[in-house]
Amino acid sequence: MNFDMLLINFPYLISVVLFSTGTLIVITQHNLIKKVIGLNVMQSSIFLFFIIIGDIVGGVPPIIDPANPDILYVNPLPSVLMLTGIVVSFSVTAFTLALIVKLYI
């Protein structure tokens, strides 16, 4: 494998390693709080993956300039979707931790 190809695909590799780590935590741990942490690691890896997909090397923010129509713009949709996903992830984590506290107290 070429070293340059490894460097180009390194963020994808990190995303897969994070997802695998989160899956391993969820499967092997019996403590519910550790399982929630594993789910958060998995969610973070998915957010990283989608942000990597939306990145364009040499792209500029999508502020349309009619004078220069040949500019390569970055797609803002993955970032917006992941921002929404982070908010949903935070609320689900808070709800899950509240249920765990109710279960044990």
Coordinates of C-alpha atoms in Angstrom, one line a residue:
M1 CA 0.0 0.0 0.0
N2 CA 1.3 3.4 -0.9
F3 CA 2.1 5.7 2.0
D4 CA 0.4 8.7 0.2
M5 CA -2.8 6.7 -0.2
L6 CA -2.7 5.9 3.5
L7 CA -2.4 9.5 4.4
I8 CA -5.3 10.5 2.1
N9 CA -7.5 7.8 3.6
F10 CA -6.3 8.3 7.2
P11 CA -9.5 10.2 8.4
Y12 CA -11.6 7.3 7.1
L13 CA -9.5 4.8 8.9
I14 CA -9.8 6.8 12.2
S15 CA -13.6 6.9 11.7
V16 CA -13.7 3.1 11.3
V17 CA -11.4 2.6 14.3
L18 CA -13.6 4.8 16.5
F19 CA -16.8 3.0 15.4
S20 CA -15.2 -0.4 16.0
T21 CA -14.1 0.8 19.5
G22 CA -17.6 2.1 20.3
T23 CA -19.1 -1.2 19.1
L24 CA -16.6 -3.2 21.2
I25 CA -17.5 -1.1 24.3
V26 CA -21.2 -1.6 23.8
I27 CA -20.9 -5.3 23.4
T28 CA -18.4 -6.1 26.1
Q29 CA -19.3 -3.8 29.0
H30 CA -22.1 -4.6 31.4
N31 CA -22.2 -1.2 33.1
L32 CA -24.9 0.9 31.5
I33 CA -23.0 4.2 31.7
K34 CA -20.1 2.6 29.9
K35 CA -22.5 1.4 27.2
V36 CA -23.8 5.0 26.8
I37 CA -20.2 6.2 26.4
G38 CA -19.6 3.5 23.7
L39 CA -22.7 4.8 21.9
N40 CA -21.4 8.3 22.0
V41 CA -18.1 7.2 20.6
M42 CA -20.0 5.5 17.7
Q43 CA -22.0 8.6 17.1
S44 CA -18.9 10.7 17.0
S45 CA -17.3 8.5 14.5
I46 CA -20.4 8.8 12.2
F47 CA -20.2 12.6 12.6
L48 CA -16.5 12.5 11.6
F49 CA -17.3 10.3 8.6
F50 CA -20.0 12.6 7.2
I51 CA -17.9 15.7 7.7
I52 CA -15.0 14.0 5.9
I53 CA -17.3 13.1 3.0
G54 CA -18.4 16.7 2.7
D55 CA -14.9 18.1 2.5
I56 CA -13.6 19.3 -0.9
V57 CA -9.9 20.1 -1.2
G58 CA -9.5 23.6 -2.5
G59 CA -13.2 24.4 -2.0
V60 CA -14.4 27.7 -0.8
P61 CA -17.5 28.5 1.4
P62 CA -20.7 28.6 -0.7
I63 CA -21.1 32.3 -1.1
I64 CA -22.1 32.6 -4.7
D65 CA -20.2 35.1 -6.8
P66 CA -21.9 35.7 -10.2
A67 CA -18.7 37.3 -11.5
N68 CA -16.7 34.0 -11.2
P69 CA -19.0 30.9 -11.8
D70 CA -16.1 28.4 -12.1
I71 CA -15.3 28.3 -8.4
L72 CA -15.4 24.9 -6.6
Y73 CA -17.8 25.3 -3.6
V74 CA -17.9 23.1 -0.5
N75 CA -21.3 21.5 0.1
P76 CA -22.7 22.8 3.4
L77 CA -25.4 20.1 3.7
P78 CA -23.3 17.5 5.6
S79 CA -22.2 20.1 8.2
V80 CA -25.8 21.2 8.7
L81 CA -27.0 17.6 9.1
M82 CA -24.3 16.7 11.5
L83 CA -25.0 19.8 13.6
T84 CA -28.6 18.6 13.9
G85 CA -27.3 15.1 14.7
I86 CA -25.1 16.4 17.5
V87 CA -28.1 18.1 19.1
V88 CA -30.2 14.9 18.8
S89 CA -27.3 12.9 20.1
F90 CA -26.9 15.2 23.1
S91 CA -30.6 15.0 23.9
V92 CA -30.7 11.2 23.6
T93 CA -27.7 10.8 25.8
A94 CA -29.2 13.1 28.5
F95 CA -32.5 11.2 28.4
T96 CA -30.6 7.8 28.6
L97 CA -28.6 8.9 31.5
A98 CA -31.7 10.2 33.3
L99 CA -33.3 6.8 32.8
I100 CA -30.2 5.1 34.2
V101 CA -30.3 7.3 37.2
K102 CA -34.0 6.5 37.7
L103 CA -33.3 2.8 37.3
Y104 CA -30.6 2.7 40.0
I105 CA -32.0 5.2 42.5

